[in-house]
Amino acid sequence: MRKQFGMPEVEKLVNYYSCSYWKGRVPRQGWLYLTVNHLCFYSFLLGKEVTLVIQWVDVTQLEKNATLLFPECIKVSTRDSELYFSMFLNINETFKLMEQLANIAMRQLLDNESFLQDKSLPKPRKPLKNISALKRDLDARAKNECYRATFRLPKDECLDGHTDCTLWTPFNKMHIPGQMFVSNNYICFASKAEEACHLIIPLREVTIVEKADSSSVLPSPLSISTKSKMTFFFANLKDRDFLVQRISDFLQRTPSKKPCSSDREWKWNLADPGCEEVPELPSSSPLAVSPTSALSNQPGNFCAGEVPTASQGLLKLFRRNSEELLGSKGAKEKMKEESWNIHFFEYGRGMCMYRTAKTRELVQKGIPENLRGELWLLFSGAWNEMVTHPGYYADLVEKSMGKYNLATEEIERDLHRSMPEHPAFQNELGIAALRRVLTAYAFRNPTIGYCQAMNIVTSVLLLYCNEEEAFWLLVALCERMLPDYYNTRVVGALVDQGIFEELTREYLPQLSEKMQDLGVISTISLSWFLTLFLSVMPFESAVVIVDCFFYEGIKFILQVSLAILDANMEKLLQCCDEGEAMTILGRYLDNVVNRQSVSPPIPHLHALLTSGDDPPLEIDIFELIKTSYEKFSNLKADDIEQMRFKQRLKVIQSLEDTAKKSVVRAVSGDIGFSIEELEELYVVFKAKYLMSCYWGNNRAAAAARRDQSLPYLEQYRIDMEQFKELFISLTPWSCGAHTPVLAGRLFRLLDENRDSLINFKEFVTGMSGMYHGDLTEKLKVLYKLHLPPALNPEETESALEATSYFTEDVTTEVSPFVSELDFCLHCESQETQEDKGRRNENGPEKEEKGTSPQDYRYYLRMWAKEKESKKETIKDLPKMSQEQFIELCKTLYNMFSEDPVEQELYHAIATVASLLLRIGEVGKKFSNKPMRKSEDYKANNTQDPVSEEESPTSEQSQNSAVEQQPQADHEDKTCGDAQPEKPQQENQTLGDVSGEGQGSPLQLLSDDETKDDMSMSSYSMVSTGSLQCEDIADDTVLVGCEGTSSAARYGSTIDTDWSISFEQILASMLTETALVNYFEKKVDILQKIKDQKKVERQFSSSSDYELSSVSG
């Protein structure tokens, strides 16, 4: 498979299936290969070959449907094409696996999670044929996710196995058929009839597991007893002995913890209400301390020197002594509590409670305020995580106290906006509790940190729970019940918004089109879903919505949303614009009331939204909930999860398209590429980065360098190896074996911050320099590639030695990509230091006069200048030394290889090079030779680096980096004796080949010129007729030194005084028509990108190949 599709060894095949790919109306029978990162198809039939490779990250839609044209097929959509596959032996299995792989790819785009194979999978009891370990891994993942979602278990819980059985239910004296699920820490049961019974037994609560005697009525029974004195009877177990052994193994691994505030306390609390050990009761228990005693004893609960903590729900501390508690509402609340107490007696209390349709009915009628915190913890599964992580929240609070980041700043800004109308958040106790919970979660999950709307939800949780309980409820909410809701892009809310639109089309088709035209759904759904209606409904009503949400999940939120639209359908159909529709919905929600609430009403917005003199029509929240169940109760949790996958593909790909447009728009103003070209380059650039995440040598590092908090432009960055691959496939300057060297130089030139990574803007800046602009601009780029920092001194033997003669220059060299503002500030800092030194010399009196701050207008002027695009002139470019010029000649000779007019180009560059060598030789006469020679002699005799650094600078001193000066001096002096022989030999070899006649492109300099100069150098060049590009190897030196000893070499000024400027190179090049035509010819980068995709994926060339059918 890897050989067929050009995949590396690290690409893992998950499974393959026989199927047909529909090309037009003709099916092509072949094999569909599903790998971790790609969907591949290959067919060879009747001499015609079809090869497809699609990356999962490019898939925008997966559908399984049946039409007349494509019977029972799978449709794979990308941005460019739609592909149809059919005739599967098991289409459901194939589609399920494709969904899983596409989902993994979306996770990679969303939060940079790469696929890591689970090495700890249990071995199958029976050998499985034709099933890879990866396939088993993915199947296990799917089962684990379903298991955790069904029973609201922690994210690290792994299902060990499941078996059919029956459960004896004492409340109706029946054996209910269903399935038992066993995992590391839990035994769970789900009945086959939906909502007949759900049961969760934590192993930490189990005391006895025993096999009872079998009978014809009750075959293979199993009894499980818990600490809360509850016993559960399972029967009809197929492999009871093996199951008991597995449970025993897990029980031995379960750590025995002190039962502080365990489940049995709730049971014991019900049986013995007169117990005096009040502090050990859970804070949400109905027998918790009274509000007055809590307030009076409050200082005693606070540790000395610590910030006060909310040891119980804030509602109990700040509840006013209302007459409602004594009236009809109070009586109704007592009746609710009594109904729940009866339920606890019949069905159990705590984690091991039987959860049935009766439980749901009680939740729909509203949970009593005294029980709300306890039941929220149970139904959400937060209780499990809290009791298994004792002290975790306290440690987080301690670590996060006093630390500041972007999340804490946003939290501080929103603290006083969280239910400001409630008395609990009008004082420091409530505000401090909210601050601690939000900050602790931001430190627990830096990926989310803090998102708006979290403060509103958390403030409501704190009203009914203590801080630790509210923290774990927030964890359950953000990480399990509302996944991906509270991140920077609110992906989860957008996904559920898409589901809401789809359900509106299905259940309210008349209203759907109108709502789509008005654009209302996208506006309302975010505010409804993110805050669970807490920000749009009166508090007393919205908290009942939260009750049902913790029991039912997102299904209930969608159900109620549909009921609200249905109730306002007639008014919405008559709306003319979005504002009118929003007003109608806002007024309706503002008048949803809870007539049974015993809490005093909290002011809301209905006064602002009510228009006219007529009193608003009030809607009872319990009637709204009842209507939602009557009309839309056929929504299934499994169907919603399926729809979530479909919408997640659409939302994430839409966000990626938005990111692409943002990046392209940000860079398009400064780059010569068109919008279409930039978009194609972005796709290639991003694909190269993603490839490194799953194919690179260091995949973890590649994934780690993508920071979601950064702007889109900075999120994808590639290293030098990836840049070289892109450069080789896209550059218009192909230099054969020399191309990677040129790519490395361009990378160093673009990498301004020296972090060995470049972003998309830096990448297209480099590409644009080669593709766009006139001859001067292109030559300028080529010229810079042969100067530091692009030219690595180690690439040529003599380049590093040449820097030893360069002296430190006091003037600042401007990097070609440094902004003017940075340069001005740098110069200003230098001037400030110099001024400071002068002030110190002149005494303290003068120092005081110069300390006034810079005028702000100065910085505004600097900012305005920096905003103006100042074009770099050719005079800003430093001069080129001899070794750098030789490297430039090498590049040009390699660049012209395989060009249709390569001989003309070779002749032209030989002519230009000979002319420039003469120009550089003549230029040496104008250097300060006597002073230079005396200093060189002094440097050789004394070998004093300080004297050499203080010597006058040469013209090309600005080409060398200041910090490399001492090292270069040292290497030059220590290696000087060994170096001169090689250039001499190379010079002699080239001299033998070169033509000596008058027609030679480059003649030796006259004796007069050599006598006038101390260098005694000579130059030769290979004749144009015999020179080929492969003759110019990486170690070839066209210009040599005839000195035979280190003394002669050090006494020579050839490397120091010889230099050439960009203007001279440009003027010489303009004299040759062949060179001008070569650099001014247009190259289509879109064609290069298409060719790169074809080569990269190694598509087979055949008469049947169609590029349009290939995506990715």
mmCIF file of C-alpha atoms in Angstrom, residues 275-454:
data_model
loop_
_atom_site.group_PDB
_atom_site.id
_atom_site.type_symbol
_atom_site.label_atom_id
_atom_site.label_comp_id
_atom_site.label_asym_id
_atom_site.label_seq_id
_atom_site.Cartn_x
_atom_site.Cartn_y
_atom_site.Cartn_z
ATOM 1 C CA CYS A 275 -27.603 12.745 63.972
ATOM 2 C CA GLU A 276 -25.433 15.429 65.482
ATOM 3 C CA GLU A 277 -22.430 15.108 63.153
ATOM 4 C CA VAL A 278 -23.512 17.999 60.978
ATOM 5 C CA PRO A 279 -20.020 18.987 59.660
ATOM 6 C CA GLU A 280 -19.627 15.615 57.924
ATOM 7 C CA LEU A 281 -22.834 16.019 55.987
ATOM 8 C CA PRO A 282 -22.547 17.172 52.389
ATOM 9 C CA SER A 283 -23.107 20.889 52.085
ATOM 10 C CA SER A 284 -26.074 20.369 49.809
ATOM 11 C CA SER A 285 -27.864 18.023 52.233
ATOM 12 C CA PRO A 286 -31.340 19.073 53.391
ATOM 13 C CA LEU A 287 -30.056 18.943 56.975
ATOM 14 C CA ALA A 288 -27.299 21.460 56.381
ATOM 15 C CA VAL A 289 -26.855 24.223 58.913
ATOM 16 C CA SER A 290 -29.366 27.017 58.893
ATOM 17 C CA PRO A 291 -28.560 30.302 57.149
ATOM 18 C CA THR A 292 -28.302 32.170 60.427
ATOM 19 C CA SER A 293 -25.915 29.717 62.036
ATOM 20 C CA ALA A 294 -23.846 29.595 58.865
ATOM 21 C CA LEU A 295 -23.421 33.332 58.891
ATOM 22 C CA SER A 296 -22.710 33.494 62.599
ATOM 23 C CA ASN A 297 -20.167 30.695 62.480
ATOM 24 C CA GLN A 298 -18.643 31.842 59.246
ATOM 25 C CA PRO A 299 -15.439 33.349 60.684
ATOM 26 C CA GLY A 300 -14.715 30.053 62.420
ATOM 27 C CA ASN A 301 -14.695 28.203 59.117
ATOM 28 C CA PHE A 302 -11.973 30.364 57.625
ATOM 29 C CA CYS A 303 -8.366 29.418 58.133
ATOM 30 C CA ALA A 304 -6.280 32.096 59.732
ATOM 31 C CA GLY A 305 -4.638 34.342 57.179
ATOM 32 C CA GLU A 306 -6.531 32.851 54.241
ATOM 33 C CA VAL A 307 -9.198 34.297 51.983
ATOM 34 C CA PRO A 308 -12.716 33.322 53.146
ATOM 35 C CA THR A 309 -14.175 30.417 51.187
ATOM 36 C CA ALA A 310 -17.784 29.552 50.457
ATOM 37 C CA SER A 311 -18.149 26.298 52.390
ATOM 38 C CA GLN A 312 -21.695 25.810 51.123
ATOM 39 C CA GLY A 313 -24.023 27.167 48.481
ATOM 40 C CA LEU A 314 -24.198 30.956 48.480
ATOM 41 C CA LEU A 315 -27.982 30.819 48.269
ATOM 42 C CA LYS A 316 -28.098 29.411 51.807
ATOM 43 C CA LEU A 317 -25.876 32.202 53.098
ATOM 44 C CA PHE A 318 -27.732 35.018 51.351
ATOM 45 C CA ARG A 319 -31.309 33.798 51.388
ATOM 46 C CA ARG A 320 -33.631 36.445 52.792
ATOM 47 C CA ASN A 321 -36.190 35.423 55.396
ATOM 48 C CA SER A 322 -39.018 35.546 52.931
ATOM 49 C CA GLU A 323 -42.648 35.004 53.753
ATOM 50 C CA GLU A 324 -42.767 32.749 50.696
ATOM 51 C CA LEU A 325 -41.340 29.913 52.821
ATOM 52 C CA LEU A 326 -44.444 29.996 54.974
ATOM 53 C CA GLY A 327 -47.007 30.431 52.204
ATOM 54 C CA SER A 328 -48.309 28.223 49.409
ATOM 55 C CA LYS A 329 -44.979 28.240 47.601
ATOM 56 C CA GLY A 330 -43.216 27.004 50.711
ATOM 57 C CA ALA A 331 -45.739 24.215 51.059
ATOM 58 C CA LYS A 332 -45.234 23.207 47.444
ATOM 59 C CA GLU A 333 -41.459 23.162 47.981
ATOM 60 C CA LYS A 334 -41.921 20.871 50.993
ATOM 61 C CA MET A 335 -44.056 18.556 48.873
ATOM 62 C CA LYS A 336 -41.291 18.384 46.263
ATOM 63 C CA GLU A 337 -38.732 17.505 48.927
ATOM 64 C CA GLU A 338 -41.012 14.808 50.272
ATOM 65 C CA SER A 339 -41.483 13.352 46.775
ATOM 66 C CA TRP A 340 -37.711 13.105 46.388
ATOM 67 C CA ASN A 341 -37.324 11.539 49.830
ATOM 68 C CA ILE A 342 -39.832 8.863 48.859
ATOM 69 C CA HIS A 343 -37.916 8.365 45.604
ATOM 70 C CA PHE A 344 -34.652 8.000 47.535
ATOM 71 C CA PHE A 345 -36.279 5.406 49.789
ATOM 72 C CA GLU A 346 -37.539 3.311 46.865
ATOM 73 C CA TYR A 347 -34.747 3.782 44.333
ATOM 74 C CA GLY A 348 -31.752 4.490 46.538
ATOM 75 C CA ARG A 349 -29.777 7.633 47.130
ATOM 76 C CA GLY A 350 -26.368 8.636 45.916
ATOM 77 C CA MET A 351 -24.338 7.348 43.003
ATOM 78 C CA CYS A 352 -25.933 3.890 43.126
ATOM 79 C CA MET A 353 -29.482 5.189 42.698
ATOM 80 C CA TYR A 354 -31.729 3.407 40.159
ATOM 81 C CA ARG A 355 -32.406 6.001 37.451
ATOM 82 C CA THR A 356 -35.743 5.467 35.743
ATOM 83 C CA ALA A 357 -38.520 7.336 33.974
ATOM 84 C CA LYS A 358 -39.826 8.245 37.443
ATOM 85 C CA THR A 359 -36.553 10.093 38.121
ATOM 86 C CA ARG A 360 -36.967 12.109 34.942
ATOM 87 C CA GLU A 361 -40.531 13.035 35.860
ATOM 88 C CA LEU A 362 -39.385 14.412 39.205
ATOM 89 C CA VAL A 363 -36.623 16.415 37.504
ATOM 90 C CA GLN A 364 -39.129 17.920 35.058
ATOM 91 C CA LYS A 365 -41.235 19.152 37.978
ATOM 92 C CA GLY A 366 -38.239 21.016 39.354
ATOM 93 C CA ILE A 367 -35.595 19.970 41.880
ATOM 94 C CA PRO A 368 -36.037 21.420 45.392
ATOM 95 C CA GLU A 369 -33.466 24.077 46.196
ATOM 96 C CA ASN A 370 -32.031 22.097 49.109
ATOM 97 C CA LEU A 371 -31.336 19.099 46.865
ATOM 98 C CA ARG A 372 -30.295 20.928 43.725
ATOM 99 C CA GLY A 373 -26.527 20.901 44.311
ATOM 100 C CA GLU A 374 -26.486 17.225 45.332
ATOM 101 C CA LEU A 375 -28.474 16.048 42.316
ATOM 102 C CA TRP A 376 -26.546 18.209 39.855
ATOM 103 C CA LEU A 377 -23.350 16.514 41.056
ATOM 104 C CA LEU A 378 -24.901 13.059 40.657
ATOM 105 C CA PHE A 379 -26.549 13.486 37.271
ATOM 106 C CA SER A 380 -23.548 15.227 35.698
ATOM 107 C CA GLY A 381 -21.025 12.699 37.014
ATOM 108 C CA ALA A 382 -19.037 15.483 38.716
ATOM 109 C CA TRP A 383 -19.355 13.668 42.051
ATOM 110 C CA ASN A 384 -17.218 10.782 40.773
ATOM 111 C CA GLU A 385 -14.364 13.071 39.801
ATOM 112 C CA MET A 386 -14.552 15.033 43.036
ATOM 113 C CA VAL A 387 -14.320 12.042 45.378
ATOM 114 C CA THR A 388 -11.526 10.445 43.345
ATOM 115 C CA HIS A 389 -9.443 13.661 43.384
ATOM 116 C CA PRO A 390 -9.427 14.799 47.019
ATOM 117 C CA GLY A 391 -7.499 18.017 47.572
ATOM 118 C CA TYR A 392 -7.107 18.687 43.847
ATOM 119 C CA TYR A 393 -9.118 21.896 43.873
ATOM 120 C CA ALA A 394 -7.349 23.243 46.980
ATOM 121 C CA ASP A 395 -3.962 22.609 45.358
ATOM 122 C CA LEU A 396 -5.057 24.372 42.170
ATOM 123 C CA VAL A 397 -6.270 27.385 44.104
ATOM 124 C CA GLU A 398 -2.993 27.561 45.994
ATOM 125 C CA LYS A 399 -0.922 27.341 42.805
ATOM 126 C CA SER A 400 -3.000 29.889 40.909
ATOM 127 C CA MET A 401 -3.206 32.505 43.672
ATOM 128 C CA GLY A 402 -1.261 35.633 42.803
ATOM 129 C CA LYS A 403 -0.465 34.570 39.242
ATOM 130 C CA TYR A 404 -1.566 36.709 36.347
ATOM 131 C CA ASN A 405 -2.080 36.016 32.662
ATOM 132 C CA LEU A 406 -4.544 36.883 29.935
ATOM 133 C CA ALA A 407 -7.209 34.560 31.391
ATOM 134 C CA THR A 408 -7.022 36.114 34.868
ATOM 135 C CA GLU A 409 -7.301 39.591 33.373
ATOM 136 C CA GLU A 410 -10.483 38.609 31.530
ATOM 137 C CA ILE A 411 -11.854 36.965 34.677
ATOM 138 C CA GLU A 412 -11.302 40.130 36.715
ATOM 139 C CA ARG A 413 -13.067 42.169 34.058
ATOM 140 C CA ASP A 414 -16.144 39.914 34.092
ATOM 141 C CA LEU A 415 -16.453 39.188 37.827
ATOM 142 C CA HIS A 416 -18.814 42.062 38.569
ATOM 143 C CA ARG A 417 -20.890 41.327 35.458
ATOM 144 C CA SER A 418 -21.890 37.894 36.782
ATOM 145 C CA MET A 419 -25.447 38.129 38.116
ATOM 146 C CA PRO A 420 -24.894 41.611 39.615
ATOM 147 C CA GLU A 421 -28.577 41.732 40.585
ATOM 148 C CA HIS A 422 -28.190 38.797 43.005
ATOM 149 C CA PRO A 423 -27.214 39.706 46.588
ATOM 150 C CA ALA A 424 -24.700 36.827 46.713
ATOM 151 C CA PHE A 425 -22.533 38.649 44.159
ATOM 152 C CA GLN A 426 -22.885 42.104 45.621
ATOM 153 C CA ASN A 427 -20.199 41.411 48.250
ATOM 154 C CA GLU A 428 -16.645 40.144 48.379
ATOM 155 C CA LEU A 429 -17.502 36.617 49.567
ATOM 156 C CA GLY A 430 -19.382 35.708 46.381
ATOM 157 C CA ILE A 431 -16.973 37.580 44.101
ATOM 158 C CA ALA A 432 -13.927 35.928 45.712
ATOM 159 C CA ALA A 433 -15.466 32.447 45.400
ATOM 160 C CA LEU A 434 -16.249 33.052 41.725
ATOM 161 C CA ARG A 435 -12.713 34.342 41.128
ATOM 162 C CA ARG A 436 -11.120 31.265 42.710
ATOM 163 C CA VAL A 437 -13.245 28.750 40.804
ATOM 164 C CA LEU A 438 -12.717 30.412 37.403
ATOM 165 C CA THR A 439 -8.986 30.956 37.982
ATOM 166 C CA ALA A 440 -8.489 27.373 39.171
ATOM 167 C CA TYR A 441 -10.188 26.044 36.052
ATOM 168 C CA ALA A 442 -8.140 28.352 33.809
ATOM 169 C CA PHE A 443 -4.982 26.829 35.323
ATOM 170 C CA ARG A 444 -6.360 23.296 35.044
ATOM 171 C CA ASN A 445 -7.198 23.679 31.364
ATOM 172 C CA PRO A 446 -4.997 26.355 29.720
ATOM 173 C CA THR A 447 -6.356 25.356 26.292
ATOM 174 C CA ILE A 448 -9.722 26.814 27.270
ATOM 175 C CA GLY A 449 -8.483 29.178 29.970
ATOM 176 C CA TYR A 450 -11.475 31.441 30.326
ATOM 177 C CA CYS A 451 -14.306 32.153 27.938
ATOM 178 C CA GLN A 452 -17.161 34.598 28.286
ATOM 179 C CA ALA A 453 -20.361 32.962 29.561
ATOM 180 C CA MET A 454 -18.369 30.710 31.910
#
